[in-house]
PDB file of C-alpha atoms in Angstrom:
ATOM      1  CA  MET A1100      15.486 -24.831 -38.447  1.00 40.00           C
ATOM      2  CA  SER A1101      13.236 -27.237 -39.601  1.00 46.00           C
ATOM      3  CA  ALA A1102       9.679 -25.603 -40.506  1.00 46.00           C
ATOM      4  CA  ALA A1103       8.076 -27.332 -36.961  1.00 58.00           C
ATOM      5  CA  SER A1104      10.512 -26.051 -34.625  1.00 66.00           C
ATOM      6  CA  GLY A1105       9.690 -22.154 -36.361  1.00 78.00           C
ATOM      7  CA  PRO A1106       7.511 -19.762 -34.930  1.00 89.00           C
ATOM      8  CA  GLN A1107       3.989 -21.154 -33.325  1.00 93.00           C
ATOM      9  CA  TYR A1108       3.110 -17.438 -32.366  1.00 95.00           C
ATOM     10  CA  GLN A1109       4.389 -13.917 -34.437  1.00 95.00           C
ATOM     11  CA  SER A1110       2.897 -10.577 -33.840  1.00 95.00           C
ATOM     12  CA  ASP A1111       2.269  -8.078 -31.540  1.00 94.00           C
ATOM     13  CA  GLY A1112       5.975  -7.747 -30.747  1.00 94.00           C
ATOM     14  CA  LEU A1113       6.666 -11.549 -29.790  1.00 96.00           C
ATOM     15  CA  ALA A1114       7.441 -14.025 -31.597  1.00 95.00           C
ATOM     16  CA  THR A1115       8.301 -17.796 -30.222  1.00 95.00           C
ATOM     17  CA  MET A1116       8.982 -20.748 -31.046  1.00 94.00           C
ATOM     18  CA  HIS A1117       7.730 -22.868 -28.083  1.00 94.00           C
ATOM     19  CA  ASN A1118       4.340 -24.471 -27.757  1.00 94.00           C
ATOM     20  CA  SER A1119       1.653 -22.251 -28.282  1.00 95.00           C
ATOM     21  CA  GLY A1120      -1.634 -24.780 -27.716  1.00 95.00           C
ATOM     22  CA  PHE A1121      -4.197 -22.436 -26.874  1.00 97.00           C
ATOM     23  CA  LEU A1122      -4.721 -20.863 -29.513  1.00 96.00           C
ATOM     24  CA  ARG A1123      -6.198 -23.883 -31.276  1.00 96.00           C
ATOM     25  CA  ASP A1124      -8.082 -23.988 -27.881  1.00 98.00           C
ATOM     26  CA  PRO A1125     -12.341 -23.183 -28.993  1.00 98.00           C
ATOM     27  CA  ARG A1126     -12.957 -21.813 -25.718  1.00 98.00           C
ATOM     28  CA  PHE A1127     -10.107 -19.119 -26.023  1.00 98.00           C
ATOM     29  CA  LEU A1128     -10.962 -18.639 -29.658  1.00 97.00           C
ATOM     30  CA  ALA A1129     -14.774 -17.534 -28.318  1.00 97.00           C
ATOM     31  CA  ALA A1130     -13.409 -15.944 -25.646  1.00 98.00           C
ATOM     32  CA  TYR A1131     -10.569 -14.084 -27.508  1.00 97.00           C
ATOM     33  CA  ASP A1132     -13.384 -13.667 -30.510  1.00 96.00           C
ATOM     34  CA  PHE A1133     -16.260 -11.508 -28.588  1.00 97.00           C
ATOM     35  CA  GLY A1134     -13.293  -9.398 -26.587  1.00 97.00           C
ATOM     36  CA  MET A1135     -12.711  -7.650 -30.423  1.00 96.00           C
ATOM     37  CA  MET A1136     -16.373  -7.669 -30.919  1.00 94.00           C
ATOM     38  CA  VAL A1137     -16.729  -4.115 -30.781  1.00 89.00           C
ATOM     39  CA  GLY A1138     -20.640  -3.428 -29.579  1.00 75.00           C
ATOM     40  CA  THR A1139     -22.432  -6.658 -31.181  1.00 73.00           C
ATOM     41  CA  ALA A1140     -21.262  -5.182 -35.487  1.00 70.00           C
ATOM     42  CA  ALA A1141     -17.833  -5.427 -35.728  1.00 77.00           C
ATOM     43  CA  ARG A1142     -14.558  -7.436 -34.794  1.00 87.00           C
ATOM     44  CA  LEU A1143     -11.668  -5.694 -34.875  1.00 89.00           C
ATOM     45  CA  ASN A1144      -8.891  -8.002 -36.274  1.00 90.00           C
ATOM     46  CA  LEU A1145      -6.401  -7.800 -33.754  1.00 91.00           C
ATOM     47  CA  HIS A1146      -3.393  -9.849 -32.887  1.00 95.00           C
ATOM     48  CA  ILE A1147      -2.656  -9.950 -29.609  1.00 97.00           C
ATOM     49  CA  GLU A1148      -3.680 -13.485 -28.256  1.00 98.00           C
ATOM     50  CA  TRP A1149      -0.808 -13.952 -26.153  1.00 98.00           C
ATOM     51  CA  ARG A1150      -1.652 -10.449 -24.068  1.00 98.00           C
ATOM     52  CA  ALA A1151      -5.240 -12.544 -23.928  1.00 98.00           C
ATOM     53  CA  TRP A1152      -4.029 -15.121 -23.210  1.00 98.00           C
ATOM     54  CA  ILE A1153      -1.598 -14.226 -19.865  1.00 98.00           C
ATOM     55  CA  ALA A1154      -5.225 -11.603 -18.936  1.00 98.00           C
ATOM     56  CA  ILE A1155      -7.066 -14.812 -18.821  1.00 98.00           C
ATOM     57  CA  TRP A1156      -3.687 -16.386 -16.485  1.00 98.00           C
ATOM     58  CA  ALA A1157      -4.461 -13.688 -13.878  1.00 98.00           C
ATOM     59  CA  ALA A1158      -8.300 -13.557 -13.860  1.00 98.00           C
ATOM     60  CA  GLU A1159      -7.851 -17.130 -13.372  1.00 98.00           C
ATOM     61  CA  GLN A1160      -5.194 -16.716 -10.651  1.00 98.00           C
ATOM     62  CA  ALA A1161      -7.590 -13.680  -9.335  1.00 98.00           C
ATOM     63  CA  LEU A1162     -10.851 -16.733  -9.204  1.00 98.00           C
ATOM     64  CA  ARG A1163      -8.570 -18.300  -5.538  1.00 98.00           C
ATOM     65  CA  VAL A1164     -10.111 -14.833  -4.218  1.00 98.00           C
ATOM     66  CA  VAL A1165     -12.245 -13.236  -2.822  1.00 98.00           C
ATOM     67  CA  GLY A1166     -12.581  -9.422  -4.652  1.00 98.00           C
ATOM     68  CA  ASP A1167     -14.183  -7.572  -7.437  1.00 99.00           C
ATOM     69  CA  PHE A1168     -12.429  -7.001 -11.066  1.00 99.00           C
ATOM     70  CA  VAL A1169     -11.282  -3.537 -12.122  1.00 99.00           C
ATOM     71  CA  GLU A1170      -9.816  -2.943 -15.491  1.00 98.00           C
ATOM     72  CA  CYS A1171      -8.619   0.774 -15.838  1.00 98.00           C
ATOM     73  CA  GLY A1172      -8.126   1.696 -19.323  1.00 96.00           C
ATOM     74  CA  VAL A1173     -10.286  -0.172 -21.359  1.00 96.00           C
ATOM     75  CA  ASN A1174     -10.861   1.062 -24.921  1.00 93.00           C
ATOM     76  CA  THR A1175     -12.965  -1.239 -26.320  1.00 94.00           C
ATOM     77  CA  GLY A1176     -12.903  -4.226 -23.870  1.00 96.00           C
ATOM     78  CA  ILE A1177     -10.813  -6.225 -25.600  1.00 96.00           C
ATOM     79  CA  LEU A1178      -9.305  -8.137 -22.446  1.00 98.00           C
ATOM     80  CA  SER A1179     -12.364  -7.958 -20.136  1.00 98.00           C
ATOM     81  CA  GLY A1180     -14.577  -8.976 -22.327  1.00 98.00           C
ATOM     82  CA  THR A1181     -11.927 -12.493 -23.346  1.00 98.00           C
ATOM     83  CA  VAL A1182     -11.680 -12.618 -19.620  1.00 98.00           C
ATOM     84  CA  ALA A1183     -15.469 -11.866 -19.639  1.00 98.00           C
ATOM     85  CA  ARG A1184     -15.898 -14.322 -21.304  1.00 98.00           C
ATOM     86  CA  TRP A1185     -14.074 -16.422 -20.650  1.00 98.00           C
ATOM     87  CA  THR A1186     -14.411 -17.310 -17.101  1.00 98.00           C
ATOM     88  CA  GLY A1187     -18.332 -16.886 -17.650  1.00 98.00           C
ATOM     89  CA  PHE A1188     -18.397 -13.788 -15.533  1.00 98.00           C
ATOM     90  CA  GLU A1189     -22.695 -13.542 -15.860  1.00 98.00           C
ATOM     91  CA  ALA A1190     -22.568 -16.688 -13.406  1.00 98.00           C
ATOM     92  CA  ARG A1191     -20.601 -15.070 -10.638  1.00 98.00           C
ATOM     93  CA  PRO A1192     -23.191 -12.697  -9.123  1.00 98.00           C
ATOM     94  CA  GLU A1193     -20.996 -12.301  -6.297  1.00 98.00           C
ATOM     95  CA  ARG A1194     -18.230 -10.353  -7.841  1.00 98.00           C
ATOM     96  CA  THR A1195     -18.827  -7.305 -10.344  1.00 98.00           C
ATOM     97  CA  MET A1196     -16.839  -6.047 -12.887  1.00 99.00           C
ATOM     98  CA  TRP A1197     -15.955  -2.776 -12.747  1.00 99.00           C
ATOM     99  CA  LEU A1198     -14.454  -0.893 -16.037  1.00 98.00           C
ATOM    100  CA  LEU A1199     -13.337   2.866 -16.548  1.00 98.00           C
ATOM    101  CA  ASP A1200     -12.346   4.758 -18.810  1.00 97.00           C
ATOM    102  CA  THR A1201     -12.711   8.273 -20.977  1.00 95.00           C
ATOM    103  CA  PHE A1202     -14.793   6.216 -24.279  1.00 94.00           C
ATOM    104  CA  ASP A1203     -13.138   9.717 -25.708  1.00 92.00           C
ATOM    105  CA  GLY A1204     -10.097   8.495 -26.163  1.00 88.00           C
ATOM    106  CA  MET A1205      -6.621   9.161 -23.921  1.00 88.00           C
ATOM    107  CA  PRO A1206      -6.297  13.148 -22.205  1.00 91.00           C
ATOM    108  CA  GLU A1207      -3.448  14.165 -23.235  1.00 88.00           C
ATOM    109  CA  ASP A1208      -3.322  16.959 -20.926  1.00 93.00           C
ATOM    110  CA  GLN A1209      -2.389  13.898 -18.050  1.00 94.00           C
ATOM    111  CA  LEU A1210       0.863  12.907 -20.403  1.00 92.00           C
ATOM    112  CA  SER A1211       4.320  14.506 -18.500  1.00 92.00           C
ATOM    113  CA  ASP A1212       7.067  16.911 -20.353  1.00 91.00           C
ATOM    114  CA  SER A1213       9.030  13.489 -20.756  1.00 89.00           C
ATOM    115  CA  GLU A1214       6.108  11.053 -21.837  1.00 88.00           C
ATOM    116  CA  LYS A1215       5.284  14.288 -24.892  1.00 86.00           C
ATOM    117  CA  THR A1216       9.129  14.405 -25.323  1.00 85.00           C
ATOM    118  CA  ILE A1217       9.441  10.797 -27.123  1.00 81.00           C
ATOM    119  CA  GLY A1218       5.873  11.474 -28.859  1.00 73.00           C
ATOM    120  CA  LEU A1219       3.596   9.508 -26.411  1.00 73.00           C
ATOM    121  CA  ALA A1220       0.290  10.771 -27.445  1.00 71.00           C
ATOM    122  CA  GLN A1221       1.216  10.166 -31.432  1.00 66.00           C
ATOM    123  CA  TYR A1222       2.364   7.127 -31.115  1.00 60.00           C
ATOM    124  CA  ASN A1223      -1.376   6.483 -28.586  1.00 64.00           C
ATOM    125  CA  SER A1224      -3.361   8.110 -31.522  1.00 62.00           C
ATOM    126  CA  GLY A1225      -3.655   5.026 -33.334  1.00 57.00           C
ATOM    127  CA  TYR A1226      -4.861   2.735 -30.054  1.00 57.00           C
ATOM    128  CA  ARG A1227      -7.601   5.301 -28.802  1.00 61.00           C
ATOM    129  CA  GLY A1228     -10.062   5.188 -29.684  1.00 69.00           C
ATOM    130  CA  LYS A1229     -13.600   7.283 -29.980  1.00 79.00           C
ATOM    131  CA  ASN A1230     -16.888   7.101 -28.710  1.00 86.00           C
ATOM    132  CA  THR A1231     -15.964   3.986 -27.518  1.00 92.00           C
ATOM    133  CA  LEU A1232     -18.317   3.942 -24.930  1.00 95.00           C
ATOM    134  CA  THR A1233     -22.526   2.827 -26.905  1.00 94.00           C
ATOM    135  CA  GLY A1234     -20.805  -0.367 -28.481  1.00 94.00           C
ATOM    136  CA  VAL A1235     -18.638  -1.137 -24.469  1.00 96.00           C
ATOM    137  CA  ARG A1236     -22.685  -1.410 -22.955  1.00 96.00           C
ATOM    138  CA  ALA A1237     -23.217  -3.060 -26.230  1.00 94.00           C
ATOM    139  CA  LYS A1238     -20.859  -5.241 -25.755  1.00 95.00           C
ATOM    140  CA  PHE A1239     -21.709  -6.332 -21.869  1.00 97.00           C
ATOM    141  CA  ALA A1240     -25.126  -6.027 -22.368  1.00 96.00           C
ATOM    142  CA  GLY A1241     -25.602 -10.012 -21.086  1.00 97.00           C
ATOM    143  CA  TYR A1242     -23.265  -9.472 -18.166  1.00 98.00           C
ATOM    144  CA  PRO A1243     -25.216  -7.551 -15.291  1.00 98.00           C
ATOM    145  CA  ASN A1244     -22.625  -7.646 -12.421  1.00 98.00           C
ATOM    146  CA  VAL A1245     -20.575  -5.460 -14.711  1.00 98.00           C
ATOM    147  CA  ARG A1246     -20.634  -1.752 -13.682  1.00 98.00           C
ATOM    148  CA  ILE A1247     -19.328   0.948 -16.366  1.00 98.00           C
ATOM    149  CA  VAL A1248     -17.752   4.146 -15.524  1.00 98.00           C
ATOM    150  CA  PRO A1249     -17.044   6.582 -17.593  1.00 98.00           C
ATOM    151  CA  GLY A1250     -15.269   9.738 -16.968  1.00 97.00           C
ATOM    152  CA  ARG A1251     -11.346  10.587 -16.499  1.00 97.00           C
ATOM    153  CA  ILE A1252      -9.150   9.078 -13.736  1.00 98.00           C
ATOM    154  CA  PRO A1253      -7.902   9.300 -11.735  1.00 98.00           C
ATOM    155  CA  ASP A1254     -11.833  11.468 -10.677  1.00 98.00           C
ATOM    156  CA  THR A1255     -14.186   8.864 -11.422  1.00 98.00           C
ATOM    157  CA  LEU A1256     -11.663   6.180  -8.838  1.00 98.00           C
ATOM    158  CA  ALA A1257     -14.720   7.093  -6.028  1.00 97.00           C
ATOM    159  CA  GLU A1258     -17.838   5.649  -8.057  1.00 98.00           C
ATOM    160  CA  VAL A1259     -16.479   2.088  -7.433  1.00 98.00           C
ATOM    161  CA  HIS A1260     -17.726   1.135  -4.723  1.00 98.00           C
ATOM    162  CA  THR A1261     -16.063  -1.741  -3.656  1.00 98.00           C
ATOM    163  CA  ALA A1262     -14.253  -3.083  -0.345  1.00 98.00           C
ATOM    164  CA  ARG A1263     -11.696  -5.658  -1.762  1.00 98.00           C
ATOM    165  CA  VAL A1264     -10.431  -6.238  -4.811  1.00 99.00           C
ATOM    166  CA  ALA A1265      -9.000 -10.176  -6.700  1.00 99.00           C
ATOM    167  CA  TYR A1266      -8.107  -8.639 -10.365  1.00 99.00           C
ATOM    168  CA  LEU A1267      -6.865  -4.836 -11.959  1.00 99.00           C
ATOM    169  CA  SER A1268      -5.889  -4.462 -15.059  1.00 98.00           C
ATOM    170  CA  ILE A1269      -3.931  -0.683 -15.717  1.00 98.00           C
ATOM    171  CA  ASP A1270      -3.569   0.453 -19.356  1.00 97.00           C
ATOM    172  CA  MET A1271      -3.935   4.166 -20.078  1.00 95.00           C
ATOM    173  CA  ASN A1272      -0.877   4.563 -22.332  1.00 93.00           C
ATOM    174  CA  MET A1273       0.130   6.948 -19.620  1.00 93.00           C
ATOM    175  CA  THR A1274       1.634   7.704 -16.003  1.00 97.00           C
ATOM    176  CA  LEU A1275      -0.007   9.497 -13.941  1.00 98.00           C
ATOM    177  CA  PRO A1276      -3.553   8.098 -14.265  1.00 98.00           C
ATOM    178  CA  GLU A1277      -1.817   4.998 -14.342  1.00 98.00           C
ATOM    179  CA  ILE A1278      -0.272   5.323 -10.762  1.00 98.00           C
ATOM    180  CA  ALA A1279      -3.233   7.328  -9.316  1.00 98.00           C
ATOM    181  CA  ALA A1280      -4.685   4.078  -9.856  1.00 98.00           C
ATOM    182  CA  ALA A1281      -2.691   1.934  -8.890  1.00 98.00           C
ATOM    183  CA  THR A1282      -2.373   3.972  -5.537  1.00 98.00           C
ATOM    184  CA  HIS A1283      -5.963   3.854  -5.264  1.00 98.00           C
ATOM    185  CA  PHE A1284      -6.964   0.388  -4.855  1.00 98.00           C
ATOM    186  CA  TRP A1285      -4.002  -1.010  -3.576  1.00 98.00           C
ATOM    187  CA  PRO A1286      -5.146  -1.270   0.271  1.00 98.00           C
ATOM    188  CA  LEU A1287      -7.690  -2.965  -1.309  1.00 98.00           C
ATOM    189  CA  ILE A1288      -6.486  -5.600  -3.551  1.00 98.00           C
ATOM    190  CA  ALA A1289      -6.428  -8.936  -1.734  1.00 98.00           C
ATOM    191  CA  PRO A1290      -3.540 -11.239  -0.996  1.00 98.00           C
ATOM    192  CA  GLY A1291      -3.761 -13.529  -4.440  1.00 98.00           C
ATOM    193  CA  GLY A1292      -4.469 -10.762  -5.818  1.00 98.00           C
ATOM    194  CA  VAL A1293      -3.457 -10.167  -9.358  1.00 98.00           C
ATOM    195  CA  ILE A1294      -2.545  -6.118 -11.082  1.00 99.00           C
ATOM    196  CA  LEU A1295      -1.769  -7.326 -14.669  1.00 99.00           C
ATOM    197  CA  LEU A1296       0.202  -3.511 -16.036  1.00 98.00           C
ATOM    198  CA  ASP A1297      -0.701  -4.148 -20.287  1.00 98.00           C
ATOM    199  CA  ASP A1298       2.592  -1.371 -21.287  1.00 95.00           C
ATOM    200  CA  TYR A1299       4.563  -2.371 -18.944  1.00 98.00           C
ATOM    201  CA  ASN A1300       7.746  -3.310 -20.545  1.00 96.00           C
ATOM    202  CA  TRP A1301       6.634  -1.739 -24.052  1.00 93.00           C
ATOM    203  CA  MET A1302       9.936   0.862 -25.180  1.00 89.00           C
ATOM    204  CA  HIS A1303       7.493   3.965 -25.231  1.00 86.00           C
ATOM    205  CA  HIS A1304       6.458   3.863 -21.987  1.00 92.00           C
ATOM    206  CA  VAL A1305       9.321   3.438 -20.581  1.00 94.00           C
ATOM    207  CA  ASN A1306       8.114   6.543 -18.557  1.00 94.00           C
ATOM    208  CA  GLN A1307       5.401   4.190 -16.085  1.00 96.00           C
ATOM    209  CA  LYS A1308       7.973   1.388 -16.042  1.00 97.00           C
ATOM    210  CA  GLN A1309      10.044   3.220 -14.025  1.00 97.00           C
ATOM    211  CA  ALA A1310       6.904   4.778 -11.942  1.00 98.00           C
ATOM    212  CA  PHE A1311       5.719   1.217 -11.516  1.00 98.00           C
ATOM    213  CA  ASP A1312       8.947  -0.086 -10.717  1.00 98.00           C
ATOM    214  CA  ALA A1313       8.783   2.654  -8.048  1.00 98.00           C
ATOM    215  CA  PHE A1314       6.013   2.318  -6.887  1.00 98.00           C
ATOM    216  CA  ALA A1315       6.497  -2.048  -5.968  1.00 98.00           C
ATOM    217  CA  ALA A1316      10.517  -1.186  -5.124  1.00 98.00           C
ATOM    218  CA  GLU A1317       7.848   1.430  -1.815  1.00 98.00           C
ATOM    219  CA  ARG A1318       5.711  -2.222  -1.390  1.00 98.00           C
ATOM    220  CA  ASN A1319       8.853  -4.030  -1.297  1.00 98.00           C
ATOM    221  CA  VAL A1320       6.601  -7.052  -3.976  1.00 98.00           C
ATOM    222  CA  PRO A1321       8.358  -7.267  -8.014  1.00 98.00           C
ATOM    223  CA  ILE A1322       7.371  -6.814 -10.818  1.00 98.00           C
ATOM    224  CA  LEU A1323       7.445  -9.769 -12.763  1.00 98.00           C
ATOM    225  CA  GLY A1324       8.000  -8.349 -17.011  1.00 98.00           C
ATOM    226  CA  LEU A1325       6.803 -10.121 -19.669  1.00 98.00           C
ATOM    227  CA  PRO A1326       7.810 -10.621 -22.844  1.00 97.00           C
ATOM    228  CA  THR A1327       4.129  -9.881 -24.119  1.00 97.00           C
ATOM    229  CA  GLY A1328       4.946  -5.961 -23.329  1.00 97.00           C
ATOM    230  CA  GLN A1329       3.128  -6.598 -19.701  1.00 98.00           C
ATOM    231  CA  GLY A1330       4.237  -6.697 -16.491  1.00 98.00           C
ATOM    232  CA  ILE A1331       2.458  -8.849 -13.990  1.00 98.00           C
ATOM    233  CA  ILE A1332       2.499  -7.929  -9.402  1.00 98.00           C
ATOM    234  CA  VAL A1333       1.295 -10.475  -7.043  1.00 98.00           C
ATOM    235  CA  LYS A1334       0.388  -8.623  -3.527  1.00 98.00           C
ATOM    236  CA  PRO A1335       2.114 -11.027  -1.499  1.00 97.00           C
ATOM    237  CA  PRO A1336       0.088 -12.425   1.890  1.00 91.00           C
TER     238      PRO A1336
END
C-alpha cells in the first residue's frame, strides 16, 4: 500500500483510506472548533470529526423540512455546537434548537441491570461531564433561538414546546431515556426528518442497539448503522 493510499482518517474507532476532504474545509473546521469549545475559555482535544460530519449531513437534510431541532444528551454541546455554527442557526428565527441534558453527568439509577453488568457506568464515566450547564449557556449566548432545558429525561420532555421536529439527536449513553425520548418525539417528527443515534453501533451500547432495533421494527422503518458508531433513521412520508 502506497503512502497516498494510507488512512485519510484514523480516530474514534474509525480508520478509512477513502476521501475525507471535509477535514480541510475551513467552514467545517470553524464549525467543529466551535463545537469543541467549553464555554468560551477552553477547547476539548477530541477527534470525532467524522461523527460531527455525519451530524452536519443530518442537519442539512433536516433543513429541507419544517421543524425544530432537538438534542437529547448535550454534555458540552459538541454536536449541537457544530451543527449550530454550520447551519447559521442564529439566523433561522423560524426554528428553535432545544438542548436537553442533566448537565451534571449520567443518572446511573436509569441503567438497566444488563447495562450495569457490562460496566456501562464505568465506561461512560469519562464521557459525561459534570457541571457543564454554565459552559453550554456561554457557548450558545449568541443564539437567541436555542433553548436549554436542564434535568432528567423523560421528566423534561414536556418542556419542549414544539409542534414539529425536523432533527432529533439522541446521545445519552443508556437505553431508558433514549427510548423515552424517541417514543415521545416520533409523532412530532416531520416526514423527511432525521433521528441521529450517536451510540447505536458502539459495542458497549449493545442494549441501546437492541432497543432501537425493536423501536424501528415496530414502526416499520430501517436504521442505517454507520462505522462511526452512529445510526440514522429518516421518517418516511
